[in-house]
């Protein structure tokens, strides 16, 4: 039996171009002049000669700023791969609150009523939860703990 995944070379789902254009990934690509996904992969995984805005460390450091991720304690560097890349420690020295970054900071202001979670069931059932609702539910769970 081969170690290759069945159909690994096939695209399973390709979103409509109008949807793809509206994503954060495409916005990031436009902002940095990256033309396609192959160029994105190369630029974010390879230190390109003469291109300081390239490589793994550049990308993951930049993405923190780009997405506005807030650290409670700043990280010393992007990663420590002293023990090999498979054992990388990401953002060593840094400390962050995932709940704050994912939920709480979006639960007030303009994004409070935006959809944070969307659930769709089999017969067309649907449930939507805004950032404000998700924050309230998160607080309830926290209070139970």
Short mmCIF file of N, CA and C in Angstrom, two decimals:
data_model
loop_
_atom_site.label_atom_id
_atom_site.label_comp_id
_atom_site.label_asym_id
_atom_site.label_seq_id
_atom_site.Cartn_x
_atom_site.Cartn_y
_atom_site.Cartn_z
N UNK A 1 0.85 -1.19 0.00
CA UNK A 1 0.00 0.00 0.00
C UNK A 1 0.88 1.24 0.00
N UNK A 2 0.56 2.17 -0.81
CA UNK A 2 1.32 3.41 -0.94
C UNK A 2 1.02 4.35 0.21
N UNK A 3 2.00 5.21 0.55
CA UNK A 3 1.80 6.22 1.59
C UNK A 3 1.10 7.46 1.07
N UNK A 4 0.87 7.50 -0.25
CA UNK A 4 0.21 8.67 -0.84
C UNK A 4 -1.28 8.67 -0.53
N UNK A 5 -1.80 9.83 -0.27
CA UNK A 5 -3.24 9.96 -0.04
C UNK A 5 -3.97 9.78 -1.36
N UNK A 6 -5.08 9.08 -1.31
CA UNK A 6 -5.89 8.87 -2.50
C UNK A 6 -6.41 10.22 -2.98
N UNK A 7 -6.18 10.53 -4.24
CA UNK A 7 -6.68 11.77 -4.80
C UNK A 7 -5.98 13.02 -4.31
N UNK A 8 -4.78 12.87 -3.75
CA UNK A 8 -4.07 14.02 -3.19
C UNK A 8 -3.74 15.06 -4.24
N UNK A 9 -3.68 14.65 -5.50
CA UNK A 9 -3.34 15.60 -6.55
C UNK A 9 -4.58 16.26 -7.16
N UNK A 10 -5.76 15.95 -6.65
CA UNK A 10 -6.99 16.50 -7.19
C UNK A 10 -7.52 17.61 -6.29
N UNK A 11 -8.06 18.64 -6.91
CA UNK A 11 -8.71 19.71 -6.16
C UNK A 11 -10.10 19.23 -5.81
N UNK A 12 -10.41 19.21 -4.52
CA UNK A 12 -11.69 18.72 -4.05
C UNK A 12 -12.76 19.80 -4.14
N UNK A 13 -12.38 21.02 -3.81
CA UNK A 13 -13.34 22.13 -3.84
C UNK A 13 -12.61 23.39 -4.28
N UNK A 14 -13.18 24.08 -5.20
CA UNK A 14 -12.62 25.35 -5.64
C UNK A 14 -13.71 26.41 -5.50
N UNK A 15 -13.50 27.40 -4.61
CA UNK A 15 -14.53 28.41 -4.39
C UNK A 15 -14.71 29.30 -5.61
N UNK A 16 -15.85 29.94 -5.67
CA UNK A 16 -16.11 30.90 -6.74
C UNK A 16 -15.08 32.02 -6.65
N UNK A 17 -14.67 32.54 -7.77
CA UNK A 17 -13.65 33.60 -7.81
C UNK A 17 -14.10 34.82 -7.01
N UNK A 18 -15.39 35.14 -7.05
CA UNK A 18 -15.88 36.30 -6.30
C UNK A 18 -15.67 36.09 -4.80
N UNK A 19 -15.85 34.87 -4.32
CA UNK A 19 -15.60 34.58 -2.91
C UNK A 19 -14.11 34.63 -2.61
N UNK A 20 -13.30 33.98 -3.46
CA UNK A 20 -11.85 33.96 -3.26
C UNK A 20 -11.28 35.37 -3.20
N UNK A 21 -11.79 36.26 -4.04
CA UNK A 21 -11.32 37.65 -4.06
C UNK A 21 -11.60 38.38 -2.75
N UNK A 22 -12.62 37.95 -2.02
CA UNK A 22 -13.00 38.64 -0.79
C UNK A 22 -12.27 38.13 0.45
N UNK A 23 -11.41 37.14 0.30
CA UNK A 23 -10.76 36.54 1.47
C UNK A 23 -9.55 37.34 1.94
N UNK A 24 -9.20 37.12 3.20
CA UNK A 24 -8.01 37.76 3.78
C UNK A 24 -6.74 37.33 3.05
N UNK A 25 -6.70 36.08 2.59
CA UNK A 25 -5.51 35.60 1.88
C UNK A 25 -5.29 36.41 0.61
N UNK A 26 -6.35 36.62 -0.17
CA UNK A 26 -6.22 37.41 -1.40
C UNK A 26 -5.84 38.85 -1.09
N UNK A 27 -6.43 39.41 -0.06
CA UNK A 27 -6.09 40.78 0.33
C UNK A 27 -4.61 40.87 0.68
N UNK A 28 -4.11 39.91 1.43
CA UNK A 28 -2.69 39.85 1.79
C UNK A 28 -1.84 39.76 0.52
N UNK A 29 -2.23 38.89 -0.40
CA UNK A 29 -1.48 38.72 -1.64
C UNK A 29 -1.44 40.01 -2.44
N UNK A 30 -2.57 40.71 -2.56
CA UNK A 30 -2.60 41.98 -3.29
C UNK A 30 -1.67 42.99 -2.63
N UNK A 31 -1.76 43.09 -1.32
CA UNK A 31 -0.96 44.07 -0.58
C UNK A 31 0.54 43.86 -0.78
N UNK A 32 0.96 42.61 -0.93
CA UNK A 32 2.38 42.31 -1.07
C UNK A 32 2.78 41.97 -2.51
N UNK A 33 1.89 42.20 -3.45
CA UNK A 33 2.21 41.99 -4.86
C UNK A 33 2.48 40.54 -5.21
N UNK A 34 1.77 39.63 -4.58
CA UNK A 34 1.92 38.20 -4.84
C UNK A 34 0.82 37.79 -5.81
N UNK A 35 1.23 37.28 -6.98
CA UNK A 35 0.29 37.06 -8.08
C UNK A 35 -0.60 35.84 -7.96
N UNK A 36 -0.07 34.72 -7.46
CA UNK A 36 -0.86 33.50 -7.41
C UNK A 36 -0.43 32.65 -6.21
N UNK A 37 -1.12 31.53 -6.02
CA UNK A 37 -0.85 30.70 -4.85
C UNK A 37 0.54 30.06 -4.89
N UNK A 38 1.02 29.73 -6.06
CA UNK A 38 2.37 29.17 -6.15
C UNK A 38 3.40 30.20 -5.68
N UNK A 39 3.22 31.45 -6.09
CA UNK A 39 4.12 32.52 -5.65
C UNK A 39 3.97 32.77 -4.16
N UNK A 40 2.75 32.64 -3.64
CA UNK A 40 2.52 32.80 -2.20
C UNK A 40 3.29 31.74 -1.42
N UNK A 41 3.19 30.50 -1.86
CA UNK A 41 3.90 29.41 -1.18
C UNK A 41 5.40 29.64 -1.23
N UNK A 42 5.92 30.01 -2.40
CA UNK A 42 7.36 30.24 -2.52
C UNK A 42 7.81 31.38 -1.62
N UNK A 43 7.09 32.48 -1.65
CA UNK A 43 7.52 33.67 -0.90
C UNK A 43 7.40 33.49 0.60
N UNK A 44 6.48 32.66 1.04
CA UNK A 44 6.28 32.49 2.48
C UNK A 44 7.02 31.29 3.06
N UNK A 45 7.68 30.51 2.22
CA UNK A 45 8.42 29.35 2.72
C UNK A 45 9.89 29.37 2.36
N UNK A 46 10.30 30.29 1.50
CA UNK A 46 11.67 30.32 1.01
C UNK A 46 12.27 31.71 1.18
N UNK A 47 13.49 31.80 1.71
CA UNK A 47 14.20 33.08 1.76
C UNK A 47 14.70 33.37 0.35
N UNK A 48 14.08 34.32 -0.32
CA UNK A 48 14.42 34.63 -1.71
C UNK A 48 15.55 35.64 -1.75
N UNK A 49 16.58 35.38 -2.55
CA UNK A 49 17.69 36.33 -2.67
C UNK A 49 17.20 37.70 -3.13
N UNK A 50 17.63 38.75 -2.45
CA UNK A 50 17.26 40.11 -2.82
C UNK A 50 15.85 40.50 -2.42
N UNK A 51 15.13 39.62 -1.74
CA UNK A 51 13.76 39.91 -1.32
C UNK A 51 13.66 39.72 0.19
N UNK A 52 13.89 40.81 0.94
CA UNK A 52 13.85 40.67 2.40
C UNK A 52 12.46 40.29 2.92
N UNK A 53 11.43 40.62 2.18
CA UNK A 53 10.07 40.27 2.59
C UNK A 53 9.74 38.88 2.05
N UNK A 54 10.46 37.87 2.55
CA UNK A 54 10.22 36.50 2.14
C UNK A 54 10.71 35.55 3.23
N UNK A 55 10.25 34.33 3.16
CA UNK A 55 10.68 33.30 4.10
C UNK A 55 9.69 33.06 5.22
N UNK A 56 9.91 31.96 5.91
CA UNK A 56 9.01 31.54 6.98
C UNK A 56 8.93 32.57 8.10
N UNK A 57 10.10 33.03 8.59
CA UNK A 57 10.09 33.98 9.70
C UNK A 57 9.43 35.30 9.29
N UNK A 58 9.74 35.78 8.09
CA UNK A 58 9.11 37.02 7.62
C UNK A 58 7.59 36.87 7.61
N UNK A 59 7.11 35.79 7.00
CA UNK A 59 5.67 35.60 6.85
C UNK A 59 4.96 35.55 8.20
N UNK A 60 5.44 34.70 9.10
CA UNK A 60 4.74 34.52 10.37
C UNK A 60 4.86 35.74 11.27
N UNK A 61 5.92 36.51 11.14
CA UNK A 61 6.04 37.77 11.87
C UNK A 61 5.07 38.80 11.27
N UNK A 62 5.02 38.84 9.96
CA UNK A 62 4.15 39.79 9.26
C UNK A 62 2.68 39.49 9.50
N UNK A 63 2.34 38.20 9.54
CA UNK A 63 0.93 37.83 9.68
C UNK A 63 0.39 38.23 11.04
N UNK A 64 1.25 38.25 12.07
CA UNK A 64 0.83 38.72 13.40
C UNK A 64 0.37 40.17 13.29
N UNK A 65 1.16 41.01 12.62
CA UNK A 65 0.78 42.41 12.45
C UNK A 65 -0.42 42.56 11.52
N UNK A 66 -0.40 41.83 10.41
CA UNK A 66 -1.45 41.94 9.41
C UNK A 66 -2.83 41.60 9.99
N UNK A 67 -2.88 40.56 10.83
CA UNK A 67 -4.14 40.15 11.43
C UNK A 67 -4.45 40.86 12.74
N UNK A 68 -3.50 41.67 13.19
CA UNK A 68 -3.72 42.42 14.43
C UNK A 68 -3.73 41.54 15.67
N UNK A 69 -2.99 40.44 15.64
CA UNK A 69 -2.92 39.55 16.79
C UNK A 69 -2.20 40.28 17.92
N UNK A 70 -2.81 40.28 19.08
CA UNK A 70 -2.28 41.02 20.22
C UNK A 70 -1.66 40.07 21.24
N UNK A 71 -0.37 40.25 21.49
CA UNK A 71 0.34 39.46 22.49
C UNK A 71 0.33 40.22 23.81
N UNK A 72 0.08 39.52 24.92
CA UNK A 72 0.17 40.12 26.25
C UNK A 72 1.64 40.35 26.61
N UNK A 73 2.48 39.41 26.23
CA UNK A 73 3.93 39.51 26.39
C UNK A 73 4.52 39.35 24.99
N UNK A 74 5.35 40.28 24.53
CA UNK A 74 5.90 40.16 23.18
C UNK A 74 6.83 38.95 23.05
N UNK A 75 6.85 38.37 21.87
CA UNK A 75 7.74 37.23 21.63
C UNK A 75 9.15 37.72 21.34
N UNK A 76 10.12 36.84 21.63
CA UNK A 76 11.53 37.17 21.42
C UNK A 76 11.92 37.06 19.96
N UNK A 77 11.36 36.07 19.29
CA UNK A 77 11.57 35.86 17.86
C UNK A 77 10.43 35.00 17.34
N UNK A 78 10.36 34.83 16.05
CA UNK A 78 9.23 34.13 15.46
C UNK A 78 9.25 32.64 15.80
N UNK A 79 10.39 31.99 15.64
CA UNK A 79 10.45 30.57 15.99
C UNK A 79 11.85 30.18 16.40
N UNK A 80 11.90 29.13 17.18
CA UNK A 80 13.15 28.52 17.59
C UNK A 80 13.11 27.10 17.07
N UNK A 81 13.93 26.83 16.05
CA UNK A 81 13.96 25.48 15.50
C UNK A 81 15.29 24.80 15.80
N UNK A 82 15.86 25.12 16.96
CA UNK A 82 17.14 24.56 17.39
C UNK A 82 17.13 23.04 17.34
N UNK A 83 16.02 22.42 17.74
CA UNK A 83 15.92 20.96 17.78
C UNK A 83 15.40 20.37 16.48
N UNK A 84 15.37 21.17 15.42
CA UNK A 84 14.88 20.72 14.12
C UNK A 84 13.54 21.35 13.81
N UNK A 85 13.24 21.51 12.53
CA UNK A 85 12.00 22.20 12.15
C UNK A 85 10.74 21.49 12.65
N UNK A 86 10.80 20.18 12.77
CA UNK A 86 9.62 19.46 13.25
C UNK A 86 9.33 19.71 14.73
N UNK A 87 10.30 20.28 15.45
CA UNK A 87 10.12 20.59 16.87
C UNK A 87 10.16 22.09 17.12
N UNK A 88 9.80 22.87 16.13
CA UNK A 88 9.84 24.33 16.26
C UNK A 88 8.98 24.81 17.42
N UNK A 89 9.50 25.79 18.13
CA UNK A 89 8.72 26.49 19.14
C UNK A 89 8.37 27.84 18.52
N UNK A 90 7.09 28.10 18.37
CA UNK A 90 6.62 29.32 17.71
C UNK A 90 6.43 30.44 18.72
N UNK A 91 6.92 31.60 18.36
CA UNK A 91 6.80 32.82 19.16
C UNK A 91 7.29 32.62 20.60
N UNK A 92 8.52 32.07 20.77
CA UNK A 92 9.03 31.84 22.13
C UNK A 92 9.11 33.14 22.92
N UNK A 93 8.77 33.03 24.20
CA UNK A 93 8.77 34.20 25.08
C UNK A 93 7.45 34.95 25.04
N UNK A 94 6.67 34.74 24.00
CA UNK A 94 5.41 35.46 23.85
C UNK A 94 4.29 34.79 24.63
N UNK A 95 3.33 35.60 24.97
CA UNK A 95 2.14 35.12 25.67
C UNK A 95 0.93 35.83 25.08
N UNK A 96 -0.11 35.05 24.77
CA UNK A 96 -1.32 35.68 24.25
C UNK A 96 -2.54 34.99 24.80
N UNK A 97 -3.65 35.70 24.75
CA UNK A 97 -4.93 35.18 25.20
C UNK A 97 -5.75 34.91 23.94
N UNK A 98 -5.94 33.64 23.64
CA UNK A 98 -6.65 33.26 22.42
C UNK A 98 -8.09 33.77 22.43
N UNK A 99 -8.75 33.66 23.57
CA UNK A 99 -10.14 34.14 23.66
C UNK A 99 -10.23 35.62 23.33
N UNK A 100 -9.30 36.39 23.83
CA UNK A 100 -9.29 37.82 23.53
C UNK A 100 -9.13 38.05 22.03
N UNK A 101 -8.15 37.38 21.42
CA UNK A 101 -7.85 37.59 20.00
C UNK A 101 -8.94 37.08 19.07
N UNK A 102 -9.57 35.98 19.43
CA UNK A 102 -10.55 35.37 18.54
C UNK A 102 -11.97 35.88 18.77
N UNK A 103 -12.31 36.19 20.03
CA UNK A 103 -13.69 36.54 20.35
C UNK A 103 -13.82 37.95 20.91
N UNK A 104 -13.23 38.19 22.07
CA UNK A 104 -13.53 39.40 22.84
C UNK A 104 -13.27 40.71 22.10
N UNK A 105 -12.17 40.81 21.38
CA UNK A 105 -11.88 42.08 20.73
C UNK A 105 -12.82 42.39 19.56
N UNK A 106 -13.56 41.38 19.13
CA UNK A 106 -14.54 41.57 18.05
C UNK A 106 -15.96 41.75 18.58
N UNK A 107 -16.14 41.59 19.90
CA UNK A 107 -17.48 41.58 20.49
C UNK A 107 -18.05 42.97 20.76
N UNK A 108 -17.27 43.99 20.49
CA UNK A 108 -17.75 45.36 20.65
C UNK A 108 -17.43 46.13 19.37
N UNK A 109 -18.04 47.26 19.22
CA UNK A 109 -17.77 48.09 18.05
C UNK A 109 -18.42 47.56 16.79
N UNK A 110 -17.82 47.88 15.66
CA UNK A 110 -18.40 47.57 14.35
C UNK A 110 -18.59 46.08 14.09
N UNK A 111 -17.73 45.25 14.65
CA UNK A 111 -17.80 43.82 14.35
C UNK A 111 -18.70 43.03 15.30
N UNK A 112 -19.26 43.66 16.31
CA UNK A 112 -20.06 42.96 17.33
C UNK A 112 -21.22 42.17 16.73
N UNK A 113 -21.84 42.69 15.69
CA UNK A 113 -23.00 42.02 15.09
C UNK A 113 -22.67 41.23 13.84
N UNK A 114 -21.38 41.10 13.55
CA UNK A 114 -20.98 40.25 12.42
C UNK A 114 -21.05 38.79 12.84
N UNK A 115 -21.26 37.91 11.89
CA UNK A 115 -21.37 36.48 12.17
C UNK A 115 -19.99 35.93 12.52
N UNK A 116 -19.91 35.31 13.70
CA UNK A 116 -18.68 34.67 14.15
C UNK A 116 -18.72 33.17 13.86
N UNK A 117 -19.88 32.56 14.02
CA UNK A 117 -20.06 31.12 13.79
C UNK A 117 -21.33 30.89 12.98
N UNK A 118 -21.24 29.97 12.07
CA UNK A 118 -22.40 29.59 11.26
C UNK A 118 -22.47 28.07 11.26
N UNK A 119 -23.59 27.54 11.69
CA UNK A 119 -23.81 26.11 11.69
C UNK A 119 -24.93 25.80 10.72
N UNK A 120 -24.72 24.78 9.87
CA UNK A 120 -25.76 24.35 8.94
C UNK A 120 -25.97 22.86 9.11
N UNK A 121 -27.23 22.47 9.31
CA UNK A 121 -27.59 21.06 9.46
C UNK A 121 -28.07 20.46 8.16
N UNK A 122 -28.40 19.20 8.22
CA UNK A 122 -28.80 18.45 7.02
C UNK A 122 -30.05 18.99 6.32
N UNK A 123 -31.17 19.14 7.01
CA UNK A 123 -32.35 19.56 6.25
C UNK A 123 -32.42 21.06 6.01
N UNK A 124 -31.28 21.72 6.05
CA UNK A 124 -31.27 23.16 5.81
C UNK A 124 -31.37 23.99 7.08
N UNK A 125 -31.32 23.31 8.24
CA UNK A 125 -31.31 24.05 9.50
C UNK A 125 -30.06 24.92 9.54
N UNK A 126 -30.21 26.07 10.17
CA UNK A 126 -29.09 27.00 10.22
C UNK A 126 -29.12 27.75 11.55
N UNK A 127 -27.95 27.94 12.11
CA UNK A 127 -27.83 28.75 13.32
C UNK A 127 -26.64 29.67 13.15
N UNK A 128 -26.87 30.95 13.42
CA UNK A 128 -25.82 31.95 13.32
C UNK A 128 -25.57 32.54 14.69
N UNK A 129 -24.31 32.84 14.96
CA UNK A 129 -23.96 33.46 16.23
C UNK A 129 -23.03 34.64 15.95
N UNK A 130 -23.39 35.80 16.45
CA UNK A 130 -22.55 36.98 16.26
C UNK A 130 -21.38 36.95 17.24
N UNK A 131 -20.41 37.83 17.03
CA UNK A 131 -19.30 37.93 17.96
C UNK A 131 -19.79 38.29 19.36
N UNK A 132 -20.78 39.17 19.44
CA UNK A 132 -21.33 39.55 20.75
C UNK A 132 -21.95 38.33 21.44
N UNK A 133 -22.76 37.56 20.69
CA UNK A 133 -23.38 36.36 21.25
C UNK A 133 -22.32 35.35 21.69
N UNK A 134 -21.32 35.15 20.85
CA UNK A 134 -20.25 34.20 21.16
C UNK A 134 -19.49 34.64 22.41
N UNK A 135 -19.25 35.92 22.53
CA UNK A 135 -18.57 36.44 23.72
C UNK A 135 -19.41 36.19 24.97
N UNK A 136 -20.70 36.42 24.88
CA UNK A 136 -21.59 36.16 26.01
C UNK A 136 -21.61 34.68 26.40
N UNK A 137 -21.67 33.81 25.39
CA UNK A 137 -21.65 32.37 25.66
C UNK A 137 -20.31 31.94 26.26
N UNK A 138 -19.23 32.50 25.75
CA UNK A 138 -17.90 32.20 26.28
C UNK A 138 -17.80 32.62 27.74
N UNK A 139 -18.33 33.78 28.07
CA UNK A 139 -18.32 34.26 29.45
C UNK A 139 -19.13 33.34 30.35
N UNK A 140 -20.26 32.84 29.86
CA UNK A 140 -21.08 31.91 30.65
C UNK A 140 -20.31 30.63 30.96
N UNK A 141 -19.64 30.08 29.95
CA UNK A 141 -18.85 28.87 30.17
C UNK A 141 -17.72 29.15 31.16
N UNK A 142 -17.06 30.28 31.00
CA UNK A 142 -15.98 30.66 31.91
C UNK A 142 -16.48 30.75 33.35
N UNK A 143 -17.66 31.32 33.54
CA UNK A 143 -18.23 31.44 34.89
C UNK A 143 -18.55 30.09 35.51
N UNK A 144 -18.89 29.10 34.68
CA UNK A 144 -19.14 27.75 35.20
C UNK A 144 -17.85 27.09 35.67
N UNK A 145 -16.74 27.46 35.07
CA UNK A 145 -15.46 26.85 35.44
C UNK A 145 -15.01 27.41 36.71
#
